[in-house]
Amino acid sequence: MLKLQRWLSRNQLFEQVVCKKAGHVDHAFGSHPFSSGVGIPGQKFTHTVPKNENDRVYAAYNVYKGKAGVSMFPCLPTFTKLESGSLVIDRRGSILLTFFPAIGERKYDWTKKQFFSLNPTEVGTLISLGPRDSCEFFHDPGMLSSTAGQVRKSLTIKAHADGNGYFISLNVVDNTQSTKEFLSVPFTAGEFSVMKTACSFALPHILGWDRLTKPSLGMEKGFQPNKVNREGLSLEWKR
Amino acid sequence: MLKLQRWLSRNQLFEQVVCKKAGHVDHAFGSHPFSSGVGIPGQKFTHTVPKNENDRVYAAYNVYKGKAGVSMFPCLPTFTKLESGSLVIDRRGSILLTFFPAIGERKYDWTKKQFFSLNPTEVGTLISLGPRDSCEFFHDPGMLSSTAGQVRKSLTIKAHADGNGYFISLNVVDNTQSTKEFLSVPFTAGEFSVMKTACSFALPHILGWDRLTKPSLGMEKGFQPNKVNREGLSLEWKR
Amino acid sequence: MLKLQRWLSRNQLFEQVVCKKAGHVDHAFGSHPFSSGVGIPGQKFTHTVPKNENDRVYAAYNVYKGKAGVSMFPCLPTFTKLESGSLVIDRRGSILLTFFPAIGERKYDWTKKQFFSLNPTEVGTLISLGPRDSCEFFHDPGMLSSTAGQVRKSLTIKAHADGNGYFISLNVVDNTQSTKEFLSVPFTAGEFSVMKTACSFALPHILGWDRLTKPSLGMEKGFQPNKVNREGLSLEWKR
Amino acid sequence: MLKLQRWLSRNQLFEQVVCKKAGHVDHAFGSHPFSSGVGIPGQKFTHTVPKNENDRVYAAYNVYKGKAGVSMFPCLPTFTKLESGSLVIDRRGSILLTFFPAIGERKYDWTKKQFFSLNPTEVGTLISLGPRDSCEFFHDPGMLSSTAGQVRKSLTIKAHADGNGYFISLNVVDNTQSTKEFLSVPFTAGEFSVMKTACSFALPHILGWDRLTKPSLGMEKGFQPNKVNREGLSLEWKR
């Protein structure tokens, strides 16, 4: 039971870890170059890019609006290799949303960015929203730890009254710093359609189901996808 | 005719075979670590992991609720290589559902788990369900054999009255052991959306259609996807 | 103009070519073994499997009903390599439907099978059908040749009145042999859902769009996907 | 801020660049051979095929109608490799539409072709259109440059009144040459379904999200997809 809770906690903790590591401003996050007026000029944006992971791909989908912007990309699951050679999923993947406030026309302050990591079921909820549906997700990055309740995040996706778009808004209350952040980005129907299509594409990947059907990467030995033991079945059959 | 029936029978037999092999409790099945209070501690969960298949990938999608949980993952088809070098599908793939009862808060008893293997058409039915639709599938693992009728399974997917989720329930009547099991898991709309999206992704793979369009794995010789004999067509054309 | 017509003609001619080559009965077509009571026992079913193409994959989706059955699988496009090294699509892919009549309980006569090859636009029509929609396609395998009008085929997909399934029926009138064949297979909603999902998956592949985004097979040299000449754009920009 | 605008401008500039490079008529663009009565006979159509890019794949989806035709295919994004080894998306991909007028029965004049490049959000809008929806996109290829306003393009997608198809029309006003072009192609529901399905398939690829989940091409060193630093998370956890 403890372990299950710890797993949930870890998942949300990720948002904090990412926050701490990603305190730079750079054009590397997405395809849009930003003004270098904010952040630390000359430094690459390195969110979740630890040493020895120099093989990352940055291809976020970004939506920039007047008061804030949001960037999203999928984080793949991680696997552990058992002694038997099998791979076991270790940490489920997610869609990481990064919100950042505008500080002028087409200028955004990445030092004030906030993260929200959608787990598979939240992604499922998002992609099943009809044009007039809304939903809300709550995260506590310190859940079940000594920091529980210190930071509270909620993400709301709210359809426009005319059914022609959504507001995607992040509310972050940080009691340790006595701060409240509210970042809201209006999505057109087209932008939300991109988000839904990209998230639908990514969902099997963040579940790790693509690994069940494709060759693995970085495996030294030849590797075959998930299959049923035909001989076992045949033996069973002959009895 | 006999062969066709045998194939159907084999497909359902799979659920039994899997049951017999998978009598352990372990965190390896999915990404959620379980309490070790049930099952055989220290032993890896090895359902359908025979020797010499040390290259499996475990990435089930799990839904844990108060009275029971369910785990699902795709089983790929198997192929036979003909003398000509062609690959013929031998056994269609499926989506394997594993139900397990709760025995306390966030504790599940894997020794009482029950399997239900969705064939492609059942997967098709599931992914076409509207928010107020329901369906029911019946399996007899001993169908057409001497054990016909001994075990009867039915899976029902029933929409909530408000159209905002489903109950997925498995009924297993085992006359040989005079047992009846009923395991029911409520799915939110988001969880069912994950299931539909993941099953839609998996369907072409369990049909083997991905093999028609991609390079094969483990083939020694270079391998090209399904194609039409252009020369033959050209000759035909010139006549 | 002539060339365009010839291309259309070729596409339909395919159905005839396939017919002539595939006069055998065998279990190799799909995953269901057939009774060997019809056809030529001991011979492999070799539809569109010319010599030197020993790398095919057989993974049809089959629906067997009381009066007839139908089998479907995708045929990939073929490409021609230009002197420049570019690949040009030569013949668009299709979904090949094979209908066969029942001659008894679970017995089907493959010697009387009939083909109908869905082009991409017909596939698009099929996958956009709502639960009460219907459509009809007409093919003349001899179109624009001296055999025009000799054989006429029509495929109808007709929704059940209750919106819970379809009839898929093939009508073939062969004036050269004074024969009329009518083969009709009822599809449940689940079976049609499999067909739609599998055809949606296959559509980008039969268009050849997967080649735009993936490494090619059988290319000797390293190969990169479709990309824009960035240098050209940069030069343009500097002017 | 300037950089963001430049990026937008570049994206639209592409349409002009392509126009200038593609002044030939050839059958290589799609799978349909054209009459050689227009354009420069004997020359291959080389749109966006610069030297040293001899590995392109041509597999456009084409719709030919009485007054005009349109051809579409995806252009993948380009990436820049950082010193760290990471890949950063440099230029988002798009779906390139090429319109060409008819000059007779099944004859099209490729010298008068016009381009319109759909960015990801425009693709998202297109694939979310219901059977009675319409939309319009505006492009200025010279936007934010000294040639701003010289050429104005608008693409409209307008549903038929009966909900059974669309008109896709391109309007190009070129003030430098005092020309107005209007090219309109009626799409059946089936043809639009192909376009939607193919664009939905292509969207994650033009965003570059397939690179997050698949091995890269042309990378010398072994390459692994996007992943989270597990060690970092563990360290964080232990604190």
CSV table of C-alpha atoms in Angstrom, one decimal, chain D residues 84-203:
chain,number,residue,atom,x,y,z
D,84,SER,CA,25.0,18.6,-26.2
D,85,GLY,CA,23.8,16.1,-28.8
D,86,SER,CA,20.2,17.0,-28.3
D,87,LEU,CA,18.0,17.6,-31.3
D,88,VAL,CA,15.9,20.8,-31.3
D,89,ILE,CA,13.1,21.3,-33.8
D,90,ASP,CA,14.1,24.1,-36.1
D,91,ARG,CA,11.2,24.4,-38.4
D,92,ARG,CA,7.8,22.9,-37.9
D,93,GLY,CA,6.5,20.7,-40.6
D,94,SER,CA,3.3,21.3,-42.6
D,95,ILE,CA,0.9,19.8,-45.1
D,96,LEU,CA,1.7,21.4,-48.5
D,97,LEU,CA,-1.3,21.8,-50.8
D,98,THR,CA,-0.7,22.4,-54.5
D,99,PHE,CA,-3.6,23.6,-56.6
D,100,PHE,CA,-3.5,23.6,-60.4
D,101,PRO,CA,-6.1,24.7,-63.0
D,102,ALA,CA,-7.7,22.4,-65.6
D,103,ILE,CA,-7.1,23.4,-69.2
D,104,GLY,CA,-9.2,20.7,-70.8
D,105,GLU,CA,-10.7,17.3,-70.0
D,106,ARG,CA,-8.2,15.7,-67.6
D,107,LYS,CA,-5.5,18.2,-68.6
D,108,TYR,CA,-4.0,20.4,-66.0
D,109,ASP,CA,-1.6,23.3,-66.3
D,110,TRP,CA,1.2,22.9,-63.7
D,111,THR,CA,2.8,26.2,-64.7
D,112,LYS,CA,-0.1,27.9,-63.1
D,113,LYS,CA,0.0,26.0,-59.9
D,114,GLN,CA,-0.4,27.7,-56.5
D,115,PHE,CA,0.8,26.5,-53.1
D,116,PHE,CA,-0.7,26.8,-49.6
D,117,SER,CA,1.2,25.3,-46.7
D,118,LEU,CA,-1.0,24.3,-43.7
D,119,ASN,CA,0.7,24.7,-40.4
D,120,PRO,CA,-0.1,22.4,-37.5
D,121,THR,CA,-2.9,24.5,-36.1
D,122,GLU,CA,-4.5,24.8,-39.5
D,123,VAL,CA,-4.3,21.1,-39.9
D,124,GLY,CA,-5.9,20.7,-36.5
D,125,THR,CA,-8.8,23.0,-37.6
D,126,LEU,CA,-9.2,21.0,-40.8
D,127,ILE,CA,-9.4,17.6,-39.1
D,128,SER,CA,-11.9,18.9,-36.5
D,129,LEU,CA,-14.4,20.1,-39.1
D,130,GLY,CA,-17.8,18.6,-38.9
D,131,PRO,CA,-19.9,17.8,-42.0
D,132,ARG,CA,-21.4,21.2,-42.1
D,133,ASP,CA,-18.5,23.3,-40.8
D,134,SER,CA,-16.4,25.7,-42.8
D,135,CYS,CA,-13.1,27.6,-42.2
D,136,GLU,CA,-10.8,30.1,-43.8
D,137,PHE,CA,-7.1,30.7,-43.5
D,138,PHE,CA,-5.1,33.7,-44.6
D,139,HIS,CA,-1.4,33.8,-45.5
D,140,ASP,CA,0.9,36.6,-46.6
D,141,PRO,CA,4.1,35.1,-47.9
D,142,GLY,CA,5.9,38.4,-47.4
D,143,MET,CA,4.6,39.0,-43.9
D,144,LEU,CA,6.9,41.3,-41.8
D,145,SER,CA,9.3,41.7,-44.7
D,146,SER,CA,9.6,44.5,-47.2
D,147,THR,CA,7.3,42.5,-49.5
D,148,ALA,CA,4.4,42.4,-47.0
D,149,GLY,CA,1.0,42.7,-48.5
D,150,GLN,CA,2.3,42.1,-52.1
D,151,VAL,CA,0.8,38.6,-52.2
D,152,ARG,CA,-2.3,37.6,-50.3
D,153,LYS,CA,-3.6,34.1,-50.2
D,154,SER,CA,-6.7,32.7,-48.6
D,155,LEU,CA,-7.8,29.1,-48.4
D,156,THR,CA,-11.5,28.3,-47.7
D,157,ILE,CA,-12.9,24.9,-46.8
D,158,LYS,CA,-16.7,25.2,-47.2
D,159,ALA,CA,-19.1,22.3,-46.5
D,160,HIS,CA,-21.8,21.5,-49.1
D,161,ALA,CA,-25.2,22.5,-48.0
D,162,ASP,CA,-26.3,18.8,-47.8
D,163,GLY,CA,-23.3,18.0,-45.6
D,164,ASN,CA,-22.0,15.6,-48.1
D,165,GLY,CA,-18.7,17.1,-49.1
D,166,TYR,CA,-16.7,20.3,-49.3
D,167,PHE,CA,-15.3,22.9,-51.6
D,168,ILE,CA,-11.6,23.6,-51.0
D,169,SER,CA,-10.7,26.9,-52.7
D,170,LEU,CA,-7.6,28.9,-53.0
D,171,ASN,CA,-7.6,32.6,-53.7
D,172,VAL,CA,-4.3,34.3,-54.6
D,173,VAL,CA,-4.0,38.0,-55.2
D,174,ASP,CA,-0.5,39.0,-56.4
D,175,ASN,CA,-0.2,42.8,-56.6
D,176,THR,CA,3.3,42.7,-58.0
D,177,GLN,CA,1.9,40.9,-61.1
D,178,SER,CA,-1.6,42.3,-60.9
D,179,THR,CA,-3.0,38.8,-61.0
D,180,LYS,CA,-5.8,37.1,-59.3
D,181,GLU,CA,-6.1,33.3,-59.2
D,182,PHE,CA,-9.1,31.3,-57.9
D,183,LEU,CA,-8.8,27.6,-57.9
D,184,SER,CA,-11.6,25.5,-56.4
D,185,VAL,CA,-11.8,21.7,-56.0
D,186,PRO,CA,-15.0,20.0,-54.8
D,187,PHE,CA,-14.3,17.1,-52.4
D,188,THR,CA,-16.7,14.2,-51.9
D,189,ALA,CA,-17.2,13.0,-48.3
D,190,GLY,CA,-14.9,10.1,-49.1
D,191,GLU,CA,-12.1,12.3,-50.5
D,192,PHE,CA,-12.3,14.6,-47.5
D,193,SER,CA,-12.3,11.6,-45.2
D,194,VAL,CA,-9.0,10.5,-46.9
D,195,MET,CA,-7.6,14.0,-46.4
D,196,LYS,CA,-8.7,14.1,-42.7
D,197,THR,CA,-7.3,10.6,-42.0
D,198,ALA,CA,-4.0,11.2,-43.7
D,199,CYS,CA,-3.6,14.7,-42.0
D,200,SER,CA,-4.4,13.1,-38.6
D,201,PHE,CA,-1.8,10.5,-39.3
D,202,ALA,CA,0.7,13.2,-40.4
D,203,LEU,CA,0.0,15.7,-37.6
